[in-house]
mmCIF file of C-alpha atoms in Angstrom:
data_model
loop_
_atom_site.group_PDB
_atom_site.id
_atom_site.type_symbol
_atom_site.label_atom_id
_atom_site.label_comp_id
_atom_site.label_asym_id
_atom_site.label_seq_id
_atom_site.Cartn_x
_atom_site.Cartn_y
_atom_site.Cartn_z
ATOM 1 C CA UNK A 1 -56.313 1.585 61.102
ATOM 2 C CA UNK A 2 -53.717 2.963 58.717
ATOM 3 C CA UNK A 3 -54.993 2.864 55.133
ATOM 4 C CA UNK A 4 -51.709 3.466 53.279
ATOM 5 C CA UNK A 5 -48.515 2.991 55.248
ATOM 6 C CA UNK A 6 -44.909 3.634 54.291
ATOM 7 C CA UNK A 7 -41.656 2.686 55.926
ATOM 8 C CA UNK A 8 -39.409 4.281 56.830
ATOM 9 C CA UNK A 9 -40.734 7.759 57.537
ATOM 10 C CA UNK A 10 -37.244 9.263 57.415
ATOM 11 C CA UNK A 11 -34.234 8.004 55.512
ATOM 12 C CA UNK A 12 -30.820 9.657 55.679
ATOM 13 C CA UNK A 13 -28.062 8.117 53.621
ATOM 14 C CA UNK A 14 -24.854 8.792 51.753
ATOM 15 C CA UNK A 15 -24.493 9.362 48.030
ATOM 16 C CA UNK A 16 -23.946 6.171 46.123
ATOM 17 C CA UNK A 17 -25.876 3.955 48.532
ATOM 18 C CA UNK A 18 -28.856 1.783 47.614
ATOM 19 C CA UNK A 19 -32.069 2.096 49.631
ATOM 20 C CA UNK A 20 -35.663 0.875 49.601
ATOM 21 C CA UNK A 21 -38.975 2.354 50.683
ATOM 22 C CA UNK A 22 -41.908 0.051 51.387
ATOM 23 C CA UNK A 23 -45.582 0.774 50.912
ATOM 24 C CA UNK A 24 -48.654 -1.206 51.898
ATOM 25 C CA UNK A 25 -52.352 -0.443 51.557
ATOM 26 C CA UNK A 26 -55.193 -2.246 53.312
ATOM 27 C CA UNK A 27 -57.992 -0.637 51.310
ATOM 28 C CA UNK A 28 -58.303 -3.432 48.764
ATOM 29 C CA UNK A 29 -57.430 -1.022 45.946
ATOM 30 C CA UNK A 30 -56.116 -2.333 42.655
ATOM 31 C CA UNK A 31 -53.852 0.574 41.712
ATOM 32 C CA UNK A 32 -50.843 2.009 43.518
ATOM 33 C CA UNK A 33 -48.581 4.950 42.788
ATOM 34 C CA UNK A 34 -45.306 6.593 43.708
ATOM 35 C CA UNK A 35 -45.093 10.392 43.701
ATOM 36 C CA UNK A 36 -42.087 12.595 44.370
ATOM 37 C CA UNK A 37 -42.414 15.962 46.133
ATOM 38 C CA UNK A 38 -39.368 18.147 45.618
ATOM 39 C CA UNK A 39 -37.989 20.908 47.819
ATOM 40 C CA UNK A 40 -40.395 23.414 46.231
ATOM 41 C CA UNK A 41 -43.305 21.176 47.201
ATOM 42 C CA UNK A 42 -44.032 20.258 43.594
ATOM 43 C CA UNK A 43 -45.639 16.808 43.320
ATOM 44 C CA UNK A 44 -45.030 14.611 40.304
ATOM 45 C CA UNK A 45 -45.991 11.063 39.552
ATOM 46 C CA UNK A 46 -43.196 8.555 39.109
ATOM 47 C CA UNK A 47 -44.920 5.193 38.641
ATOM 48 C CA UNK A 48 -48.303 3.569 38.753
ATOM 49 C CA UNK A 49 -49.139 -0.124 39.050
ATOM 50 C CA UNK A 50 -52.459 -1.783 38.410
ATOM 51 C CA UNK A 51 -52.866 -5.312 39.769
ATOM 52 C CA UNK A 52 -49.082 -5.692 40.005
ATOM 53 C CA UNK A 53 -48.540 -4.533 36.434
ATOM 54 C CA UNK A 54 -46.497 -1.406 35.659
ATOM 55 C CA UNK A 55 -48.684 1.106 33.864
ATOM 56 C CA UNK A 56 -46.916 4.454 34.146
ATOM 57 C CA UNK A 57 -43.180 5.069 34.196
ATOM 58 C CA UNK A 58 -42.886 8.812 34.026
ATOM 59 C CA UNK A 59 -39.351 9.161 32.589
ATOM 60 C CA UNK A 60 -37.787 8.263 35.890
ATOM 61 C CA UNK A 61 -34.067 7.298 35.847
ATOM 62 C CA UNK A 62 -33.614 3.550 35.781
ATOM 63 C CA UNK A 63 -31.840 3.781 39.147
ATOM 64 C CA UNK A 64 -35.413 3.763 40.479
ATOM 65 C CA UNK A 65 -37.035 0.353 40.346
ATOM 66 C CA UNK A 66 -40.525 -0.219 41.688
ATOM 67 C CA UNK A 67 -41.655 -3.700 42.619
ATOM 68 C CA UNK A 68 -45.156 -4.904 43.360
ATOM 69 C CA UNK A 69 -45.172 -8.390 44.918
ATOM 70 C CA UNK A 70 -48.968 -8.247 45.225
ATOM 71 C CA UNK A 71 -51.619 -5.620 44.702
ATOM 72 C CA UNK A 72 -51.429 -4.461 48.334
ATOM 73 C CA UNK A 73 -47.713 -3.656 48.206
ATOM 74 C CA UNK A 74 -45.580 -1.372 46.092
ATOM 75 C CA UNK A 75 -41.952 -0.930 47.034
ATOM 76 C CA UNK A 76 -39.434 1.513 45.612
ATOM 77 C CA UNK A 77 -35.769 0.615 45.349
ATOM 78 C CA UNK A 78 -33.247 3.309 44.497
ATOM 79 C CA UNK A 79 -29.710 2.470 43.399
ATOM 80 C CA UNK A 80 -26.671 4.734 43.508
ATOM 81 C CA UNK A 81 -28.422 7.561 45.321
ATOM 82 C CA UNK A 82 -27.657 11.098 44.196
ATOM 83 C CA UNK A 83 -28.044 14.444 45.956
ATOM 84 C CA UNK A 84 -30.935 15.315 43.634
ATOM 85 C CA UNK A 85 -32.907 12.320 44.900
ATOM 86 C CA UNK A 86 -33.475 14.127 48.188
ATOM 87 C CA UNK A 87 -37.234 14.637 48.390
ATOM 88 C CA UNK A 88 -40.379 13.351 50.027
ATOM 89 C CA UNK A 89 -41.709 10.206 48.362
ATOM 90 C CA UNK A 90 -45.401 9.470 48.638
ATOM 91 C CA UNK A 91 -47.107 6.197 47.972
ATOM 92 C CA UNK A 92 -50.805 6.334 47.075
ATOM 93 C CA UNK A 93 -53.567 3.954 46.088
ATOM 94 C CA UNK A 94 -56.966 4.088 44.418
ATOM 95 C CA UNK A 95 -59.624 1.809 43.016
ATOM 96 C CA UNK A 96 -59.858 2.298 39.284
ATOM 97 C CA UNK A 97 -62.953 1.708 37.200
ATOM 98 C CA UNK A 98 -61.661 1.746 33.605
ATOM 99 C CA UNK A 99 -63.888 3.373 31.020
ATOM 100 C CA UNK A 100 -66.523 4.354 33.563
ATOM 101 C CA UNK A 101 -65.785 8.052 33.827
ATOM 102 C CA UNK A 102 -65.554 7.506 37.581
ATOM 103 C CA UNK A 103 -62.523 9.093 39.192
ATOM 104 C CA UNK A 104 -61.978 7.855 42.703
ATOM 105 C CA UNK A 105 -59.689 9.788 44.993
ATOM 106 C CA UNK A 106 -56.212 8.591 45.673
ATOM 107 C CA UNK A 107 -55.310 7.874 49.269
ATOM 108 C CA UNK A 108 -51.794 8.909 50.191
ATOM 109 C CA UNK A 109 -49.367 7.413 52.639
ATOM 110 C CA UNK A 110 -47.616 9.633 55.199
ATOM 111 C CA UNK A 111 -44.562 10.115 52.978
ATOM 112 C CA UNK A 112 -40.900 9.175 53.322
ATOM 113 C CA UNK A 113 -38.449 12.036 53.624
ATOM 114 C CA UNK A 114 -35.238 10.956 51.902
ATOM 115 C CA UNK A 115 -32.094 12.972 52.532
ATOM 116 C CA UNK A 116 -28.980 12.152 50.539
ATOM 117 C CA UNK A 117 -25.750 13.557 51.975
ATOM 118 C CA UNK B 1 -51.123 16.665 28.219
ATOM 119 C CA UNK B 2 -52.751 18.068 31.298
ATOM 120 C CA UNK B 3 -51.728 21.187 33.148
ATOM 121 C CA UNK B 4 -52.874 22.721 36.420
ATOM 122 C CA UNK B 5 -52.103 26.308 37.388
ATOM 123 C CA UNK B 6 -52.466 27.784 40.851
ATOM 124 C CA UNK B 7 -51.520 31.449 40.613
ATOM 125 C CA UNK B 8 -51.645 32.305 44.320
ATOM 126 C CA UNK B 9 -48.447 31.234 46.078
ATOM 127 C CA UNK B 10 -49.873 32.430 49.401
ATOM 128 C CA UNK B 11 -53.211 33.563 50.760
ATOM 129 C CA UNK B 12 -54.205 35.068 54.094
ATOM 130 C CA UNK B 13 -57.646 34.973 55.669
ATOM 131 C CA UNK B 14 -59.145 35.990 58.981
ATOM 132 C CA UNK B 15 -60.622 33.242 61.130
ATOM 133 C CA UNK B 16 -64.335 32.670 60.406
ATOM 134 C CA UNK B 17 -64.102 34.381 57.006
ATOM 135 C CA UNK B 18 -64.452 32.610 53.656
ATOM 136 C CA UNK B 19 -61.556 32.239 51.238
ATOM 137 C CA UNK B 20 -61.261 31.191 47.597
ATOM 138 C CA UNK B 21 -58.212 29.385 46.269
ATOM 139 C CA UNK B 22 -57.842 29.612 42.502
ATOM 140 C CA UNK B 23 -57.177 26.753 40.117
ATOM 141 C CA UNK B 24 -57.228 26.717 36.336
ATOM 142 C CA UNK B 25 -56.571 23.692 34.197
ATOM 143 C CA UNK B 26 -55.863 22.718 30.638
ATOM 144 C CA UNK B 27 -56.652 19.391 29.033
ATOM 145 C CA UNK B 28 -57.768 17.964 25.723
ATOM 146 C CA UNK B 29 -59.685 15.178 27.479
ATOM 147 C CA UNK B 30 -63.467 15.308 27.294
ATOM 148 C CA UNK B 31 -63.820 13.457 30.565
ATOM 149 C CA UNK B 32 -61.696 14.238 33.592
ATOM 150 C CA UNK B 33 -61.760 14.628 37.340
ATOM 151 C CA UNK B 34 -60.628 17.543 39.489
ATOM 152 C CA UNK B 35 -59.433 17.167 43.059
ATOM 153 C CA UNK B 36 -58.279 19.300 45.935
ATOM 154 C CA UNK B 37 -55.832 18.041 48.542
ATOM 155 C CA UNK B 38 -54.645 19.655 51.761
ATOM 156 C CA UNK B 39 -51.107 19.254 53.060
ATOM 157 C CA UNK B 40 -50.645 20.522 56.646
ATOM 158 C CA UNK B 41 -47.197 21.211 58.050
ATOM 159 C CA UNK B 42 -47.096 17.609 59.303
ATOM 160 C CA UNK B 43 -46.760 16.578 55.654
ATOM 161 C CA UNK B 44 -49.596 14.162 54.931
ATOM 162 C CA UNK B 45 -51.836 14.582 51.889
ATOM 163 C CA UNK B 46 -55.527 14.813 52.777
ATOM 164 C CA UNK B 47 -58.220 14.512 50.124
ATOM 165 C CA UNK B 48 -60.813 17.289 50.399
ATOM 166 C CA UNK B 49 -63.182 17.332 47.452
ATOM 167 C CA UNK B 50 -63.758 16.011 43.938
ATOM 168 C CA UNK B 51 -65.574 17.308 40.849
ATOM 169 C CA UNK B 52 -66.222 15.273 37.710
ATOM 170 C CA UNK B 53 -66.193 17.082 34.401
ATOM 171 C CA UNK B 54 -69.743 15.950 33.621
ATOM 172 C CA UNK B 55 -71.138 16.822 37.029
ATOM 173 C CA UNK B 56 -73.649 19.614 36.654
ATOM 174 C CA UNK B 57 -73.718 20.556 40.301
ATOM 175 C CA UNK B 58 -70.751 22.053 42.096
ATOM 176 C CA UNK B 59 -69.301 19.640 44.642
ATOM 177 C CA UNK B 60 -69.608 20.385 48.335
ATOM 178 C CA UNK B 61 -68.112 18.641 51.363
ATOM 179 C CA UNK B 62 -68.871 20.325 54.664
ATOM 180 C CA UNK B 63 -67.116 23.708 54.677
ATOM 181 C CA UNK B 64 -65.480 23.001 51.313
ATOM 182 C CA UNK B 65 -67.090 23.714 47.987
ATOM 183 C CA UNK B 66 -65.725 23.635 44.495
ATOM 184 C CA UNK B 67 -66.672 26.457 42.147
ATOM 185 C CA UNK B 68 -66.485 24.632 38.816
ATOM 186 C CA UNK B 69 -66.673 26.742 35.660
ATOM 187 C CA UNK B 70 -66.071 24.367 32.785
ATOM 188 C CA UNK B 71 -66.050 26.941 29.998
ATOM 189 C CA UNK B 72 -63.405 28.954 31.836
ATOM 190 C CA UNK B 73 -61.540 25.773 32.823
ATOM 191 C CA UNK B 74 -61.454 26.769 36.453
ATOM 192 C CA UNK B 75 -62.060 24.756 39.605
ATOM 193 C CA UNK B 76 -61.685 27.081 42.558
ATOM 194 C CA UNK B 77 -61.869 25.829 46.142
ATOM 195 C CA UNK B 78 -64.009 27.819 48.539
ATOM 196 C CA UNK B 79 -63.477 27.322 52.255
ATOM 197 C CA UNK B 80 -66.205 28.858 54.367
ATOM 198 C CA UNK B 81 -65.854 29.875 58.030
ATOM 199 C CA UNK B 82 -62.076 29.427 58.065
ATOM 200 C CA UNK B 83 -60.500 27.837 61.115
ATOM 201 C CA UNK B 84 -56.941 28.019 62.418
ATOM 202 C CA UNK B 85 -56.536 24.353 61.497
ATOM 203 C CA UNK B 86 -57.134 25.215 57.841
ATOM 204 C CA UNK B 87 -53.646 26.750 57.660
ATOM 205 C CA UNK B 88 -51.852 24.455 55.203
ATOM 206 C CA UNK B 89 -50.715 24.021 51.620
ATOM 207 C CA UNK B 90 -53.560 23.300 49.206
ATOM 208 C CA UNK B 91 -53.092 21.465 45.932
ATOM 209 C CA UNK B 92 -55.414 21.320 42.963
ATOM 210 C CA UNK B 93 -55.025 18.212 40.815
ATOM 211 C CA UNK B 94 -56.627 16.590 37.803
ATOM 212 C CA UNK B 95 -56.692 13.291 36.004
ATOM 213 C CA UNK B 96 -58.165 11.759 32.894
ATOM 214 C CA UNK B 97 -59.875 8.464 32.178
ATOM 215 C CA UNK B 98 -58.527 5.272 33.671
ATOM 216 C CA UNK B 99 -56.858 3.204 31.000
ATOM 217 C CA UNK B 100 -54.075 3.955 28.594
ATOM 218 C CA UNK B 101 -50.677 5.330 29.398
ATOM 219 C CA UNK B 102 -51.965 7.960 31.801
ATOM 220 C CA UNK B 103 -53.728 5.397 33.974
ATOM 221 C CA UNK B 104 -54.732 7.059 37.211
ATOM 222 C CA UNK B 105 -52.094 9.762 36.859
ATOM 223 C CA UNK B 106 -52.770 12.843 38.974
ATOM 224 C CA UNK B 107 -51.279 16.085 37.681
ATOM 225 C CA UNK B 108 -50.802 18.650 40.445
ATOM 226 C CA UNK B 109 -50.632 22.415 40.545
ATOM 227 C CA UNK B 110 -47.889 24.319 42.349
ATOM 228 C CA UNK B 111 -49.920 24.685 45.513
ATOM 229 C CA UNK B 112 -51.180 27.631 47.563
ATOM 230 C CA UNK B 113 -50.146 28.215 51.159
ATOM 231 C CA UNK B 114 -53.137 29.352 53.190
ATOM 232 C CA UNK B 115 -52.594 31.128 56.499
ATOM 233 C CA UNK B 116 -55.560 31.694 58.781
ATOM 234 C CA UNK B 117 -55.146 34.562 61.233
ATOM 235 C CA UNK B 118 -56.981 34.600 64.598
#
């Protein structure tokens, strides 16, 4: 059973197009994330959602709009794609326990490799 | 702000030998968690091991152990009895308390590419 799934796995598109990446987790977690891994393999958080509520927006251009229809899904829509958006985008999820000092691991999806031509 | 530094861009090890991957961190948080992830060439991110800042014992998971030295702010990963399948990129990461504007945020290091030779 896939814990965190993303579609599509590969996405090749032209500059200026709009595209979406979907993410679903079946772990019952309450928090989901989007990370971006650039060409140098550096990973950086973009957004986090807790129970469908946006918690972190890490100075991402507003061309990127996450949407969480329910706590098992977190989609990423990107408008007016630019060459610099080419990267691997990872969705992740975890179960948070606020104030407990417990840090559960984040489970990552397989990644979506986005190539903007 | 949190910062993770991995100073070894690449490491080589002979099969069946042990190897240590370095990680140092900087944070003003009193409570935090440290993680190691493995990324093979296939691209997925695999969780390996976790250490809480208040844990007194070093974490171990099978062939993986975390050498946690709080005063030196280091959290090195030790892989014992290396196998060919251990060849991958390894990331050290940290996070602070859930809650607030950094809710759940993992901060990653630059990664270390490990190559295991037969």
